[in-house]
Short mmCIF file of C-alpha atoms and ligand atoms in Angstrom, two decimals:
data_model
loop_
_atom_site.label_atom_id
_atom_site.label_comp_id
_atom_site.label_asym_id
_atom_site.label_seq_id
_atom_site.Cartn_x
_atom_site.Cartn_y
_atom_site.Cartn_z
CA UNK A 1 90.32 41.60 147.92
CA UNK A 2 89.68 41.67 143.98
CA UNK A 3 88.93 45.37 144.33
CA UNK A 4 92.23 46.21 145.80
CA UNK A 5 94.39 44.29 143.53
CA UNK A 6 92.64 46.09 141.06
CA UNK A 7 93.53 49.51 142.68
CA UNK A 8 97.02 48.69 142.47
CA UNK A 9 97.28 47.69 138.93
CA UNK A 10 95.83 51.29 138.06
CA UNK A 11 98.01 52.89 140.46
CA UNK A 12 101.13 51.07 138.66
CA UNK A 13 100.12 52.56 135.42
CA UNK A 14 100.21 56.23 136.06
CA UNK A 15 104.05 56.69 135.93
CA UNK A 16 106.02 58.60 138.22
CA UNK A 17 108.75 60.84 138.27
CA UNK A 18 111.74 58.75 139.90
CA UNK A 19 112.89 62.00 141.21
CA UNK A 20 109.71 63.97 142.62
CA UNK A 21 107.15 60.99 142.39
CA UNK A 22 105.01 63.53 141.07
CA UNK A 23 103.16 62.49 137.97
CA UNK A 24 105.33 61.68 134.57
CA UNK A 25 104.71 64.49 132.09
CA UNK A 26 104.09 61.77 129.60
CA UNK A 27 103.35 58.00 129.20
CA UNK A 28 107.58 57.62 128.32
CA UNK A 29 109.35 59.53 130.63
CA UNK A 30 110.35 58.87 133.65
CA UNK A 31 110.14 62.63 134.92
CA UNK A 32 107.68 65.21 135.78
CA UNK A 33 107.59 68.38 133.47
CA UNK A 34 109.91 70.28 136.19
CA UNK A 35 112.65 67.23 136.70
CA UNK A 36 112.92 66.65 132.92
CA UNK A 37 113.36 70.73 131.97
CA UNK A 38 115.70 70.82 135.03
CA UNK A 39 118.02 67.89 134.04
CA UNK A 40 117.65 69.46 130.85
CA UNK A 41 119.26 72.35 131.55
CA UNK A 42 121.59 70.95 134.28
CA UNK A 43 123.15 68.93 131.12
CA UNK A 44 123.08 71.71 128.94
CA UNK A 45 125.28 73.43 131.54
CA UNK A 46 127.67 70.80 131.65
CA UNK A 47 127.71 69.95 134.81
CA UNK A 48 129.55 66.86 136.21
CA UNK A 49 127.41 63.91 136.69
CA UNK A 50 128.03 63.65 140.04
CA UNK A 51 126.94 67.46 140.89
CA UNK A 52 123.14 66.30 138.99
CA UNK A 53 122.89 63.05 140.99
CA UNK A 54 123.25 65.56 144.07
CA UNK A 55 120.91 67.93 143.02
CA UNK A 56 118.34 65.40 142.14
CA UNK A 57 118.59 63.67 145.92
CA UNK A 58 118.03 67.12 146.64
CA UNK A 59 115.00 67.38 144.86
CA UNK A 60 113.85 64.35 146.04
CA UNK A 61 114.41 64.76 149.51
CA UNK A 62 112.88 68.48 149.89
CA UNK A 63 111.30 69.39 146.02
CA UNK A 64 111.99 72.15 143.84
CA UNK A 65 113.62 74.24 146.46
CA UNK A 66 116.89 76.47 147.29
CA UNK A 67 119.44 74.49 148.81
CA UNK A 68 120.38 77.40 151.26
CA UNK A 69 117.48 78.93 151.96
CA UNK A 70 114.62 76.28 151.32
CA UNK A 71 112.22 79.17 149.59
CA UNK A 72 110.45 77.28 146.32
CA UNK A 73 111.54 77.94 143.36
CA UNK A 74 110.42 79.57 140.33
CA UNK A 75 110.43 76.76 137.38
CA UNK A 76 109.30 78.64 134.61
CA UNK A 77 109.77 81.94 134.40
CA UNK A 78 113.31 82.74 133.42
CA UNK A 79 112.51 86.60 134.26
CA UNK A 80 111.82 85.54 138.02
CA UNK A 81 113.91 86.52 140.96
CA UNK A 82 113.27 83.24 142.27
CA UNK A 83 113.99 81.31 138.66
CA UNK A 84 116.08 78.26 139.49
CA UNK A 85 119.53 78.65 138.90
CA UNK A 86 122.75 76.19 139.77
CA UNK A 87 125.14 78.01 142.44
CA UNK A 88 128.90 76.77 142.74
CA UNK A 89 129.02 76.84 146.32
CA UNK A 90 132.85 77.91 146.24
CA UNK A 91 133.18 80.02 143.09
CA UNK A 92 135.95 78.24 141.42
CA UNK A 93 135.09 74.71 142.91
CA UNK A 94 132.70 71.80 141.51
CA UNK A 95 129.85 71.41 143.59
CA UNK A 96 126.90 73.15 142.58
CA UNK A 97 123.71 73.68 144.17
CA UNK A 98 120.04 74.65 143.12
CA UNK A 99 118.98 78.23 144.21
CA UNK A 100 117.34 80.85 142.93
CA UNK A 101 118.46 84.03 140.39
CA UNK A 102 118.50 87.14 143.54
CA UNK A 103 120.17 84.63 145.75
CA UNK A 104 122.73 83.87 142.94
CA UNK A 105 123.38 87.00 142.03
CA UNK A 106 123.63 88.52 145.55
CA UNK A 107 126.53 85.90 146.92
CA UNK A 108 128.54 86.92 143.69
CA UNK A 109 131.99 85.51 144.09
CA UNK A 110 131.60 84.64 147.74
CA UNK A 111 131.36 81.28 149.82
CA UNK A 112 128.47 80.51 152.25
CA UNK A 113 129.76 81.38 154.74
CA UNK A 114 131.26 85.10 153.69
CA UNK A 115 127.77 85.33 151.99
CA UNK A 116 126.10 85.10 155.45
CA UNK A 117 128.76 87.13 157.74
CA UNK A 118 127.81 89.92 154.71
CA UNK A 119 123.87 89.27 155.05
CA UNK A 120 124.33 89.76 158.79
CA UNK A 121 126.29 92.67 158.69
CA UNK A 122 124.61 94.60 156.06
CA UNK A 123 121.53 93.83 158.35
CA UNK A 124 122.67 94.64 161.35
CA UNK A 125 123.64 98.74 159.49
CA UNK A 126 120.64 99.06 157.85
CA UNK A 127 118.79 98.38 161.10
CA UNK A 128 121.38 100.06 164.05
CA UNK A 129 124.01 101.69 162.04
CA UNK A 130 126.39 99.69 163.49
CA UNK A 131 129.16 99.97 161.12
CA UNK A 132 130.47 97.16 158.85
CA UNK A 133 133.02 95.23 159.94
CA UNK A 134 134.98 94.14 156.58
CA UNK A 135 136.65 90.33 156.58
CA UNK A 136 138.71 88.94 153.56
CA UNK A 137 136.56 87.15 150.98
CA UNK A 138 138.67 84.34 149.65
CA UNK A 139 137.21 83.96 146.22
CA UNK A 140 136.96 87.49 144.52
CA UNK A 141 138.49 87.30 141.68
CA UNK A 142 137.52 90.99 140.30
CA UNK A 143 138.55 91.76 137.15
CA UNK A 144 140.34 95.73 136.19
CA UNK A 145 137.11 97.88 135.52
CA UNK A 146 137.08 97.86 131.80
CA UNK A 147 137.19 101.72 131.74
CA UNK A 148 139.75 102.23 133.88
CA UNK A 149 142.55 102.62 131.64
CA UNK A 150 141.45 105.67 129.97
CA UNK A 151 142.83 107.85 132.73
CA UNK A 152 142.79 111.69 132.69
CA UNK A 153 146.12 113.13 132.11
CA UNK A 154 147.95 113.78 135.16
CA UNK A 155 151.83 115.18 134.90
CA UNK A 156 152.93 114.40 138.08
CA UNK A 157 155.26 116.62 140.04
CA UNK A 158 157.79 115.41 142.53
CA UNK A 159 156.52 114.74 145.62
CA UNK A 160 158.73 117.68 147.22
CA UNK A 161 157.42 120.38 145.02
CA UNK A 162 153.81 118.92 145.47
CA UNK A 163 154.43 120.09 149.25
CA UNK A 164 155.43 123.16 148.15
CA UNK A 165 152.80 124.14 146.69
CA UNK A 166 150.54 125.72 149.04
CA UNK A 167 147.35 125.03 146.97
CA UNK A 168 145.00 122.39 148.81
CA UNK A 169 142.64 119.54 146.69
CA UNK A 170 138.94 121.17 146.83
CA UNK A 171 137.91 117.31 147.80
CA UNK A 172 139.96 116.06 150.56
CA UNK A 173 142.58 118.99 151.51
CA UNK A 174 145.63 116.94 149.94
CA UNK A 175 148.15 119.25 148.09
CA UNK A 176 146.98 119.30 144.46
CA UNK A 177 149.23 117.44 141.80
CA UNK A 178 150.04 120.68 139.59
CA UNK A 179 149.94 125.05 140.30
CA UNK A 180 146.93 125.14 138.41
CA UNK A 181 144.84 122.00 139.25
CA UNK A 182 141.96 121.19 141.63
CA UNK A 183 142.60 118.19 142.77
CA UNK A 184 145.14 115.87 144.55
CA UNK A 185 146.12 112.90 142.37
CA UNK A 186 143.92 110.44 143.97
CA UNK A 187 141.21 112.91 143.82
CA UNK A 188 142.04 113.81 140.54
CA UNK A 189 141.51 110.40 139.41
CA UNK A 190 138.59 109.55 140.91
CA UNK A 191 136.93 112.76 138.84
CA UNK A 192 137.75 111.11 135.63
CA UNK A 193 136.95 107.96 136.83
CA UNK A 194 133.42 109.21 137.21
CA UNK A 195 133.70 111.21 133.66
CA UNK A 196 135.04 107.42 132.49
CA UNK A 197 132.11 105.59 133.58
CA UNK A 198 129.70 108.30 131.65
CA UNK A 199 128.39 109.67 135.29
CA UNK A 200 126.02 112.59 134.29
CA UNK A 201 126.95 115.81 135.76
CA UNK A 202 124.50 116.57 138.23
CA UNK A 203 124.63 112.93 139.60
CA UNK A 204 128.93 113.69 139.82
CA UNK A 205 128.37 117.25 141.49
CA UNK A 206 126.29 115.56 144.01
CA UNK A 207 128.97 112.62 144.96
CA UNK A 208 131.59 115.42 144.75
CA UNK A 209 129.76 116.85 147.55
CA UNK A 210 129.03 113.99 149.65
CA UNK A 211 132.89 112.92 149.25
CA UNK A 212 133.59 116.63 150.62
CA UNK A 213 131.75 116.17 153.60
CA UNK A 214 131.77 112.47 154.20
CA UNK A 215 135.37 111.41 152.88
CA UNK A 216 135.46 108.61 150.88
CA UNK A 217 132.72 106.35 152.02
CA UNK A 218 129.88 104.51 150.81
CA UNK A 219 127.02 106.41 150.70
CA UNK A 220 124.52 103.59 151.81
CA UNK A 221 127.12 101.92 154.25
CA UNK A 222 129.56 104.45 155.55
CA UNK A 223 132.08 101.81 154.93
CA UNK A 224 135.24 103.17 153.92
CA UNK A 225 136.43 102.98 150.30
CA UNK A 226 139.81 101.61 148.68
CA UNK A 227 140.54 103.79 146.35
CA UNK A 228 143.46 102.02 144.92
CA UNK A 229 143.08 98.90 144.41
CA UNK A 230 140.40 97.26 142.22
CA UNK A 231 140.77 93.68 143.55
CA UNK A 232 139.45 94.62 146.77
CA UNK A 233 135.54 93.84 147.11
CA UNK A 234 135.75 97.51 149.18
CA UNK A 235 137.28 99.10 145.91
CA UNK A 236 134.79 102.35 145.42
CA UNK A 237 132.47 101.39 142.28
CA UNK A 238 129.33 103.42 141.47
CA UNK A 239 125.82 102.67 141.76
CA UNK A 240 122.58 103.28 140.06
CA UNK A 241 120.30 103.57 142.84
CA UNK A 242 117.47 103.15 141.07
CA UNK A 243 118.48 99.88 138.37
CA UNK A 244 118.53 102.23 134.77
CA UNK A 245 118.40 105.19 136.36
CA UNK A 246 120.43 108.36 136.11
CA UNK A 247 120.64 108.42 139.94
CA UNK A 248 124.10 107.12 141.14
CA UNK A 249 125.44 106.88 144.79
CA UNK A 250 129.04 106.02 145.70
CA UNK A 251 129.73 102.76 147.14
CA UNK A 252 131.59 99.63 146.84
CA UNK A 253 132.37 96.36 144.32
CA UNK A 254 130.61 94.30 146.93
CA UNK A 255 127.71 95.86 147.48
CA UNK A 256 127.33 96.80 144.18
CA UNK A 257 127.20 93.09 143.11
CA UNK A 258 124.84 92.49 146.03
CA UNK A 259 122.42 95.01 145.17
CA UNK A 260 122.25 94.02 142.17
CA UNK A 261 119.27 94.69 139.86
CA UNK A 262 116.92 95.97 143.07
CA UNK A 263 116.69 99.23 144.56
CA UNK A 264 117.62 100.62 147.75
CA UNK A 265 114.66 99.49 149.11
CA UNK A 266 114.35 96.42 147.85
CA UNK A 267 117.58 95.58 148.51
CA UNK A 268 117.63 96.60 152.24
CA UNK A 269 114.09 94.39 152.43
CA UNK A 270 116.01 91.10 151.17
CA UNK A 271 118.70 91.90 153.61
CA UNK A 272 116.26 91.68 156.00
CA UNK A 273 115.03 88.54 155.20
CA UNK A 274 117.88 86.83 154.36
CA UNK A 275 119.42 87.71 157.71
CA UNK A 276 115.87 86.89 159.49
CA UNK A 277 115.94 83.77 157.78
CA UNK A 278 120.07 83.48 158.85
CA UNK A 279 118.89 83.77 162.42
CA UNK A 280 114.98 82.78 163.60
CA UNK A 281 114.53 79.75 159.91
CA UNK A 282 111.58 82.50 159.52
CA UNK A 283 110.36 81.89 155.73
CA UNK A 284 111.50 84.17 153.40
CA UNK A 285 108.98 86.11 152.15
CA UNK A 286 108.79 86.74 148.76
CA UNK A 287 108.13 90.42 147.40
CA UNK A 288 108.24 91.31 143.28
CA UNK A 289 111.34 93.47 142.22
CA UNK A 290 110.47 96.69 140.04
CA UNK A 291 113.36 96.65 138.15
CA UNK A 292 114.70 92.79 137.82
CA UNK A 293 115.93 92.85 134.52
CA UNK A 294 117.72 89.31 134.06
CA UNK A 295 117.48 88.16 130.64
CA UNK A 296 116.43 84.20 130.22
CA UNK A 297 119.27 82.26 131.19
CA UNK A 298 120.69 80.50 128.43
ZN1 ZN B 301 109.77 65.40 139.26
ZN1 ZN B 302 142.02 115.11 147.16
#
């Protein structure tokens, strides 16, 4: 009997985090190392009290892990893919959730649930080549590509003499936009939209070439491209294949946000086991990025 008491009483003194009930980094706190940097930076982020008290159940119910996909997280290296980071589930709304950076970074301005349908989707292409079936995401709030006011000078003719002319665009077949040009306008524009964005030359003879014989589609996809609009997530952005590289493929807003800071490869692998996760609960399993790049959050 003595002995036990006595068990207890050391027990009692060895605090414990009242979030994890691991260990308390130190005799005065009431957190472990991980709770205390993570309410730590939860506060420095300003986030409402409530959204913390949520996130801590959360951590107390399952431990330092992503709220979507359960994978543990990363609590000290900012430079991780798997670094914690707070998600607003609905860009736009208050409650926030604890993931990790790639997950973060790949929903972008989407919900859960568009986040998923994309996962699935992108999946389903990269392993059938079943083709993507777009639906409207109802939080992307793009901004106008910074360089896409510089425009290339374009004197339009009427649209009557444009048919007149018997010149064809050397992209898409379109009558050109002047007697002596190359292009149509759209065409014309999307040239100096490559020129804007500082797209070597080699890398824009080679999209030049795929857009002859492909149309306007995303290279890694085949999804058609909006051309026009830049609010659309399908709006035609371009994309180092390689993060840094002078490689660039043709694609769109979406995707390009999705992919991210990985490669091809990479990317298409956390597709993969994102969507496997989506379907079977199968673990995702982790795999180091070659060219993850995010700074240390603030
Ligand atoms: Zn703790
Ligand atoms: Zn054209």
């Amino acid at each position: 009997m003595k002995a036990m008491s006595k068990s207890k009483v050391s027990r009692k003194s060895v605090r414990k985090c009242c979030i994890c009930g691991k260990p308390a980094f130190s005799p005065k706190s009431n957190h472990c190392f991980a709770c205390f940097v993570m309410i730590r930076r939860m506060e420095h982020e300003n986030l409402p009290p409530e959204c913390i008290k949520e996130i801590c159940e959360h951590v107390r119910r399952y431990g330092h892990v992503c709220f979507y996909t359960k994978i543990r997280l990363d609590r000290t290296d900012p430079k991780s893919p798997f670094y914690f980071v707070f998600d607003h589930m609905v860009p736009g709304e208050d409650k926030v959730v604890l993931t990790f950076a790639l997950l973060n970074e790949m929903k972008s301005d989407m919900i859960p649930k568009e986040f998923w349908y994309y996962i699935l989707q992108l999946d389903r292409y990269f392993r059938t080549g079943q083709k993507i079936r777009k639906i409207k995401l109802s939080r992307w709030y793009r901004l106008a590509p910074l360089l896409e006011a510089k425009q290339g000078a374009m004197m339009l003719l009427p649209s009557e003499s444009l048919k007149a002319l018997a010149k064809k665009c050397c992209l898409c077949g379109k009558p050109v936009y002047a007697p002596r040009a190359m292009y149509c306008p759209g065409c014309h524009q999307f040239v100096h939209s490559m020129d804007n964005r500082g797209i070597n030359n080699d890398a824009a003879k080679k999209i030049l070439k795929y857009v002859h014989r492909h149309g306007f589609v995303c290279e890694y996809t085949e999804t058609p491209l909006n051309m026009t609009d830049y609010k659309d997530p399908f709006y035609y952005e371009f994309d180092h294949t390689v993060p840094g590289a002078s490689k660039v493929a043709l694609t769109f807003s979406l995707l390009n946000e999705m992919k991210s800071e990985m490669t091809l490869k990479e990317f298409k692998y956390y597709v993969g086991q994102f969507a496997n996760f989506l379907r079977t609960g199968a673990k995702i399993k982790k795999r180091k990025l070659s060219h993850w790049f995010m700074l240390a959050q603030k």
